[in-house]
PDB file of C-alpha atoms and ligand atoms in Angstrom:
ATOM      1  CA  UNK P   1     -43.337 -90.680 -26.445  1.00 65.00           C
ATOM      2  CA  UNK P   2     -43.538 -87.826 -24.498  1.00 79.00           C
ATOM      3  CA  UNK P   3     -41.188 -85.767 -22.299  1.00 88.00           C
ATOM      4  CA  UNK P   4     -43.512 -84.743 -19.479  1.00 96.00           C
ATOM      5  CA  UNK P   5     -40.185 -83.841 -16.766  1.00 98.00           C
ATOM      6  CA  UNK P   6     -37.264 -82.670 -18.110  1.00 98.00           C
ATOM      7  CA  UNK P   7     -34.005 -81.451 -16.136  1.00 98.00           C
ATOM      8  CA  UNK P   8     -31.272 -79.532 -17.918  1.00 98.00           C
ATOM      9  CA  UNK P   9     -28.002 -79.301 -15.904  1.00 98.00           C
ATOM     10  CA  UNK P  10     -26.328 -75.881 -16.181  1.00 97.00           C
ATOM     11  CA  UNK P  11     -22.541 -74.812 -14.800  1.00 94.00           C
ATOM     12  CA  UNK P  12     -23.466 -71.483 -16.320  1.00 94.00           C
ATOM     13  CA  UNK P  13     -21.022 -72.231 -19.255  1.00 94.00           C
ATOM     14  CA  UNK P  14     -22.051 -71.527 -23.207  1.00 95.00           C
ATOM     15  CA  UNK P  15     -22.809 -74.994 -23.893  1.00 95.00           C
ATOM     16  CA  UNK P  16     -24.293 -75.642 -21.134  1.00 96.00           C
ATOM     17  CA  UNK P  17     -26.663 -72.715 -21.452  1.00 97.00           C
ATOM     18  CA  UNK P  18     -27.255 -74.070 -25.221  1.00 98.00           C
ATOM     19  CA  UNK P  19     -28.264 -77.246 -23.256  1.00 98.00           C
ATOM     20  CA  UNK P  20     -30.574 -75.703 -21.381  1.00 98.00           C
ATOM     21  CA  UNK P  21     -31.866 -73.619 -24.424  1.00 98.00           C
ATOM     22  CA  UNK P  22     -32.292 -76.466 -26.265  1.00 98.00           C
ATOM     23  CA  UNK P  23     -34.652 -78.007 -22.868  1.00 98.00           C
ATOM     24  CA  UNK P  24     -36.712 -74.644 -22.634  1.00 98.00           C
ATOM     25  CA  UNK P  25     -37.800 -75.226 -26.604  1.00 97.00           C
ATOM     26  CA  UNK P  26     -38.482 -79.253 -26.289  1.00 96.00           C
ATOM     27  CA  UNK P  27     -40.274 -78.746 -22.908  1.00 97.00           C
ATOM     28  CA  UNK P  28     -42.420 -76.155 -24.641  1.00 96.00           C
ATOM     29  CA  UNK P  29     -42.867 -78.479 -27.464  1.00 95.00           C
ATOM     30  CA  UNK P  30     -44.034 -81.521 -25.699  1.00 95.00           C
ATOM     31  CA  UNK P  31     -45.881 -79.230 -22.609  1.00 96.00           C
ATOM     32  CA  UNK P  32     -43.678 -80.455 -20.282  1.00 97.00           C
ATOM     33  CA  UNK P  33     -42.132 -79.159 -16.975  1.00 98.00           C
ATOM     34  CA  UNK P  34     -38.536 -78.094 -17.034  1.00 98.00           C
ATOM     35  CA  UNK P  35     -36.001 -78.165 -14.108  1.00 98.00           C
ATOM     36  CA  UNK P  36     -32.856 -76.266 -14.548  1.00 97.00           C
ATOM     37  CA  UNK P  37     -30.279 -77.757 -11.821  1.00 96.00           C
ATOM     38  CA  UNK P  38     -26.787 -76.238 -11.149  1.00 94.00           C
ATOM     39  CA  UNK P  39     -24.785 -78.299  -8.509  1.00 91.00           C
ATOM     40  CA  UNK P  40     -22.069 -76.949  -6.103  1.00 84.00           C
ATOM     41  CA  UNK P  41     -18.675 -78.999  -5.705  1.00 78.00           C
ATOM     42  CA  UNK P  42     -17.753 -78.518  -2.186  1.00 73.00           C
ATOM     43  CA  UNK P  43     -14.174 -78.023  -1.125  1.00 64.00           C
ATOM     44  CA  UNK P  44     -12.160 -80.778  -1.029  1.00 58.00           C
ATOM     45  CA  UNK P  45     -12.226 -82.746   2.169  1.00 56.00           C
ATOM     46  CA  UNK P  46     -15.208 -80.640   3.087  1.00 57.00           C
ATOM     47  CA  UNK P  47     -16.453 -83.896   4.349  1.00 55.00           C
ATOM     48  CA  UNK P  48     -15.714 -87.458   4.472  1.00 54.00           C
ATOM     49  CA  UNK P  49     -16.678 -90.153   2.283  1.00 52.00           C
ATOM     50  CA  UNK P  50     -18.737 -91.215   4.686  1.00 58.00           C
ATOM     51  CA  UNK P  51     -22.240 -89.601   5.779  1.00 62.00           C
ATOM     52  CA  UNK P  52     -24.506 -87.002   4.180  1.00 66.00           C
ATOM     53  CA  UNK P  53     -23.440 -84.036   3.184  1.00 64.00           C
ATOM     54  CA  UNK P  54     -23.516 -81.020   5.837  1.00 63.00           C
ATOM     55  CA  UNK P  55     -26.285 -78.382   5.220  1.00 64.00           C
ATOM     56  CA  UNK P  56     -25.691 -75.681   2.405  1.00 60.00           C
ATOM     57  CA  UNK P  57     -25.818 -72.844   4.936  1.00 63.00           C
ATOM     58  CA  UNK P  58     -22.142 -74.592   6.261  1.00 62.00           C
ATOM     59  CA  UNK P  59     -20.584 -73.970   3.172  1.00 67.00           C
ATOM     60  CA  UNK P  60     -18.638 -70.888   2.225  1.00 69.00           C
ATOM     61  CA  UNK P  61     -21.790 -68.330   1.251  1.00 68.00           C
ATOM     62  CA  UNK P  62     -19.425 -67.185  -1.694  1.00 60.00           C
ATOM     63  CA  UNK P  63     -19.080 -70.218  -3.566  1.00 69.00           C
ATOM     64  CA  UNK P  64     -23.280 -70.632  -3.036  1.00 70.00           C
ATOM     65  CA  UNK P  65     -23.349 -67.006  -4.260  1.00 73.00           C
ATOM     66  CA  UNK P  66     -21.241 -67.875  -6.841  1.00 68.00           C
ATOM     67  CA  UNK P  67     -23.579 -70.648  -7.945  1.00 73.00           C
ATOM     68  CA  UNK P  68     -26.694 -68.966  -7.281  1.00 78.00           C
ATOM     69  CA  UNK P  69     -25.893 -66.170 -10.119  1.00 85.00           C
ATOM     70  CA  UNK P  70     -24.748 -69.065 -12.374  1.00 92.00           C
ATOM     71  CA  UNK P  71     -28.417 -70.440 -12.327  1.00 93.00           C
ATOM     72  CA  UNK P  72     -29.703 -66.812 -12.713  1.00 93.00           C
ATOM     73  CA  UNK P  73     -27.211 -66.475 -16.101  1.00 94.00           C
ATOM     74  CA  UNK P  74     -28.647 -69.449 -16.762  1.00 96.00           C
ATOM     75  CA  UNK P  75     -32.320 -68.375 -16.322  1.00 96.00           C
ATOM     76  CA  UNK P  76     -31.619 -64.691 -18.035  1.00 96.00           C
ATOM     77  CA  UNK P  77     -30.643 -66.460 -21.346  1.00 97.00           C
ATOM     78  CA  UNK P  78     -33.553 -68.754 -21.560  1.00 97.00           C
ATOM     79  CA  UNK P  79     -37.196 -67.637 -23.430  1.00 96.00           C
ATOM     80  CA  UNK P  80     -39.603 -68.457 -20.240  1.00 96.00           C
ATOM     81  CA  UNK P  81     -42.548 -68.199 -22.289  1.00 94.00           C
ATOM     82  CA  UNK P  82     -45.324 -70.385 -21.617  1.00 94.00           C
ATOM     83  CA  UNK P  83     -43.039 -72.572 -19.324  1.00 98.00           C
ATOM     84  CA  UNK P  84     -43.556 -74.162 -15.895  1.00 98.00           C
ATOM     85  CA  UNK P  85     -39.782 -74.106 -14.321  1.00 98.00           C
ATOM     86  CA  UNK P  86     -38.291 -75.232 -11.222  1.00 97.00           C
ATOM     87  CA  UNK P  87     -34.601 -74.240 -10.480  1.00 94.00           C
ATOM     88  CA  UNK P  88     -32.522 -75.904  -8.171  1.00 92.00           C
ATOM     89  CA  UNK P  89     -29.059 -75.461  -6.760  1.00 89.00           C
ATOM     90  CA  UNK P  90     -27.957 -78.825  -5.474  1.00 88.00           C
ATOM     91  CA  UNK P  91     -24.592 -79.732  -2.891  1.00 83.00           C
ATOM     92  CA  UNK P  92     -22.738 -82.974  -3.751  1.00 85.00           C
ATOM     93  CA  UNK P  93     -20.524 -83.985  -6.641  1.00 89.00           C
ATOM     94  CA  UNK P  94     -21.994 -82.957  -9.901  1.00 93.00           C
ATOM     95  CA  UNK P  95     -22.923 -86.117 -12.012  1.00 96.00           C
ATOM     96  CA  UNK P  96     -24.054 -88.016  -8.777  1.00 96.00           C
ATOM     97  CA  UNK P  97     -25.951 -85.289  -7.663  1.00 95.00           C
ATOM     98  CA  UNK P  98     -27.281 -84.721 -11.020  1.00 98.00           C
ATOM     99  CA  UNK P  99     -28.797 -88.519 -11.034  1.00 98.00           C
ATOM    100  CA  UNK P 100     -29.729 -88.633  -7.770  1.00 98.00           C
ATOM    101  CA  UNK P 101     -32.157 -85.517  -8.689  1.00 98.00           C
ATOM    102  CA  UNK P 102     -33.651 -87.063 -11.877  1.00 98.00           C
ATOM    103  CA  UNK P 103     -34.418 -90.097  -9.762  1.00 98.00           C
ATOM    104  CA  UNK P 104     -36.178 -88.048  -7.595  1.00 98.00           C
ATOM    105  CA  UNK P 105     -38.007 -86.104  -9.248  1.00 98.00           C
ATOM    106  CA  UNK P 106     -38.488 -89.483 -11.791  1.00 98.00           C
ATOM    107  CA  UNK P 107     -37.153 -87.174 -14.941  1.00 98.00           C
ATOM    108  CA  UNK P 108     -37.554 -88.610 -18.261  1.00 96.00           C
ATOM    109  CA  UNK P 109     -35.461 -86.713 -19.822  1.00 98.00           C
ATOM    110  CA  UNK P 110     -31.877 -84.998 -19.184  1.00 98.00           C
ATOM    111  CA  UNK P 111     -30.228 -82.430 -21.368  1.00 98.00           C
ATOM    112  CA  UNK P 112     -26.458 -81.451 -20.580  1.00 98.00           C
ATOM    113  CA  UNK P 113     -23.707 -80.063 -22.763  1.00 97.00           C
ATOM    114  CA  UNK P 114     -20.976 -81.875 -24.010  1.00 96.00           C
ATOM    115  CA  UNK P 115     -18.226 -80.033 -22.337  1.00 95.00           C
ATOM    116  CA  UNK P 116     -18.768 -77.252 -19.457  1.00 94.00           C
ATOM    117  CA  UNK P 117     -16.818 -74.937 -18.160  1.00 90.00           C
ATOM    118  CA  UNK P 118     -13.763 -76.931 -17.076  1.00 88.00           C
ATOM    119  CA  UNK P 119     -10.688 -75.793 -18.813  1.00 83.00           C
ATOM    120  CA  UNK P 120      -8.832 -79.173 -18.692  1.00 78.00           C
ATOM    121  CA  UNK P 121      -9.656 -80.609 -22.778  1.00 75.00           C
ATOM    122  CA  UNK P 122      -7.669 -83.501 -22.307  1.00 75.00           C
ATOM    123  CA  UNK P 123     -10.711 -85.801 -23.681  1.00 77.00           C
ATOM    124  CA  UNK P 124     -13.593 -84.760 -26.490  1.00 82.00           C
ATOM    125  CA  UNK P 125     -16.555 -84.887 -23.854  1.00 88.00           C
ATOM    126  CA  UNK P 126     -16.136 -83.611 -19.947  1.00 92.00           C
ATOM    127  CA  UNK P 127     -15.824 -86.053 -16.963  1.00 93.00           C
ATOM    128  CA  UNK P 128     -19.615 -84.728 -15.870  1.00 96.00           C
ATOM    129  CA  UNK P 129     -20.768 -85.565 -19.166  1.00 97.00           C
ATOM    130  CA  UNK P 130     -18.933 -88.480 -19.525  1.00 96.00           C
ATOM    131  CA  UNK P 131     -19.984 -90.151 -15.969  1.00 97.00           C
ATOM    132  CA  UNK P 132     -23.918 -88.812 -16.794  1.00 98.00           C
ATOM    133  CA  UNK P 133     -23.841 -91.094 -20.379  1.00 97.00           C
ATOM    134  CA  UNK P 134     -23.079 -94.212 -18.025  1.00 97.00           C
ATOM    135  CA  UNK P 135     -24.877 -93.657 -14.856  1.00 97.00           C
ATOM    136  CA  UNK P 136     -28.035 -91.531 -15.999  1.00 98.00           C
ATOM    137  CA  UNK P 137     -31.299 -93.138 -14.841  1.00 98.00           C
ATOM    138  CA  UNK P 138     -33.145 -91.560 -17.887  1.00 98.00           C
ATOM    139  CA  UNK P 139     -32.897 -91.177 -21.547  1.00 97.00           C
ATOM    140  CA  UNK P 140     -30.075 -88.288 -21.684  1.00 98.00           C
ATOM    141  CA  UNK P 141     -29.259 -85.628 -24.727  1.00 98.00           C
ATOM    142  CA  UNK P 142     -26.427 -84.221 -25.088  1.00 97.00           C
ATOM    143  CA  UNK P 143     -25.577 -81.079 -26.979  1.00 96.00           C
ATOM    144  CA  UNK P 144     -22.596 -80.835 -28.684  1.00 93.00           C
TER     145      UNK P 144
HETATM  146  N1  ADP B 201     -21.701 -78.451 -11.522  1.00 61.89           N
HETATM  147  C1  ADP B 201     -22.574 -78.732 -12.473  1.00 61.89           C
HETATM  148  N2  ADP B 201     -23.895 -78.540 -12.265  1.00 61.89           N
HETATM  149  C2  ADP B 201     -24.795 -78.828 -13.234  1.00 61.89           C
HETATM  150  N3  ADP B 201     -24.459 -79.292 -14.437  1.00 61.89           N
HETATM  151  C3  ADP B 201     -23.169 -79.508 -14.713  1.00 61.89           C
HETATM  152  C4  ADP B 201     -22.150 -79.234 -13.749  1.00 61.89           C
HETATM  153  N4  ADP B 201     -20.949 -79.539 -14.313  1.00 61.89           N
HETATM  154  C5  ADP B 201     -21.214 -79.970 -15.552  1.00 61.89           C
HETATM  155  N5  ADP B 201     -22.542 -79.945 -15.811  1.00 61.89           N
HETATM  156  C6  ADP B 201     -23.217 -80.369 -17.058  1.00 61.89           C
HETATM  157  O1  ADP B 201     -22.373 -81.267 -17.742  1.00 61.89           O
HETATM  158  C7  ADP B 201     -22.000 -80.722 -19.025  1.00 61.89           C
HETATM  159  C8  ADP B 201     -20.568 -81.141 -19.315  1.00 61.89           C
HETATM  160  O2  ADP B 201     -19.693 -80.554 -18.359  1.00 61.89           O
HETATM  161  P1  ADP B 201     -18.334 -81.248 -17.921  1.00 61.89           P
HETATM  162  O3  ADP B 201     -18.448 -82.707 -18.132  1.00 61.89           O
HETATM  163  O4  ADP B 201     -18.019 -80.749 -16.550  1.00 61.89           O
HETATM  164  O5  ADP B 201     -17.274 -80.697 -18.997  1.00 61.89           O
HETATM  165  P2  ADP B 201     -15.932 -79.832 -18.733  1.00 61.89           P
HETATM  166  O6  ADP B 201     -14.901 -80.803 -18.331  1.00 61.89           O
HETATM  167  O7  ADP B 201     -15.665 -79.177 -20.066  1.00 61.89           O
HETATM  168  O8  ADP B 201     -16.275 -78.834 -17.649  1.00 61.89           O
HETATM  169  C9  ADP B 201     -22.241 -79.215 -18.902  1.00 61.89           C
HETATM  170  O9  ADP B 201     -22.496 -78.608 -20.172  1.00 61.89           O
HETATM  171  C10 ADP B 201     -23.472 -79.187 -17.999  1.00 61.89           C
HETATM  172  O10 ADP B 201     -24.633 -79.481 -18.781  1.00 61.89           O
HETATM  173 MG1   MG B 202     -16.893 -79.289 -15.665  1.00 61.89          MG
END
C-alpha cells in the first residue's frame, strides 16, 4: 500500500502542526505528494444554507490574513526537504470542506490532530476531528 496523495489539515494549533509533521515524514517515506489545507469558518450567517459560498475576496481580509499566516506557521515548522507540497486555504465549514478537498483531489490519505485549537474540552477528541472519523472519504490518521 502506498500513500501517493496525502492532505494534512492544519488550524495552526500544536497538534495540529504535529499532524502535519507527522504527514511531511510519511509523504517523504512513501514519495508521495503532500497537501497542507487550513480552512476558514466564515462568520455566522455570512450566508445562507442555501447556495455556494461567496468568493474569498468578500470575506473580511483579516480573518483570511489571519488564516493565511496560520498555514505559513504551519509551513515554517515543517522539514520541506525533498517534498512536493501544495498549500491550500479553503472557505466553508472545516470538516466538510476538509472532505470535499480529499475527494477532489482523490487523497488517500488524511492526517489531522486529535484536538485543535478550540478551547471548549468538553469531549476527548474535537468536533472537526470527530465529524472527519465518520465522514472522511479516505483512510484518516489521527495524531493524538
Ligand atoms: N479550520 C480547520 N482547518 C483545517 N484543519 C482543521 C481545522 N479545524 C480543525 N482542523 C483539524 O482537525 C483537528 C482537530 O481539531 P478540532 O476537532 O477542531 O478540535 P478542537 O475542538 O480542540 O479545536 C486539528 O488538529 C486539525 O488537524
Ligand atoms: Mg477546532
Amino acid at each position: 500500500m502506498a500513500w501517493k496523495m496525502i492532505v494534512a489539515a492544519t488550524d495552526g494549533s500544536e497538534r495540529s502542526i504535529a499532524a502535519a509533521q507527522f504527514a511531511a515524514s510519511l509523504a517523504r517515506e512513501c514519495e508521495s505528494k503532500l497537501h497542507v489545507v487550513t480552512v476558514v469558518r466564515p462568520p455566522e450567517g455570512w450566508w445562507g444554507i442555501e447556495g455556494a459560498p461567496p468568493p474569498p475576496r468578500a470575506m473580511s481580509e483579516a480573518v483570511v490574513d489571519a488564516r493565511q499566516s496560520i498555514l505559513e506557521a504551519t509551513m515554517s515548522k515543517l522539514d520541506q526537504t525533498g517534498l512536493d507540497i501544495t498549500t491550500a486555504l479553503e472557505i466553508g465549514e472545516p470538516s466538510g470542506t476538509i472532505v470535499k478537498y480529499c475527494e477532489d483531489i482523490e487523497a488517500d490519505l488524511l492526517v489531522i490532530g486529535r484536538r485543535g485549537a478550540g478551547i471548549i474540552e468538553r469531549f476527548v477528541m474535537g468536533s472537526v476531528a470527530d465529524r472527519l472519523a465518520h465522514y472522511s472519504p479516505c483512510p484518516i490518521l489521527i495524531i493524538p
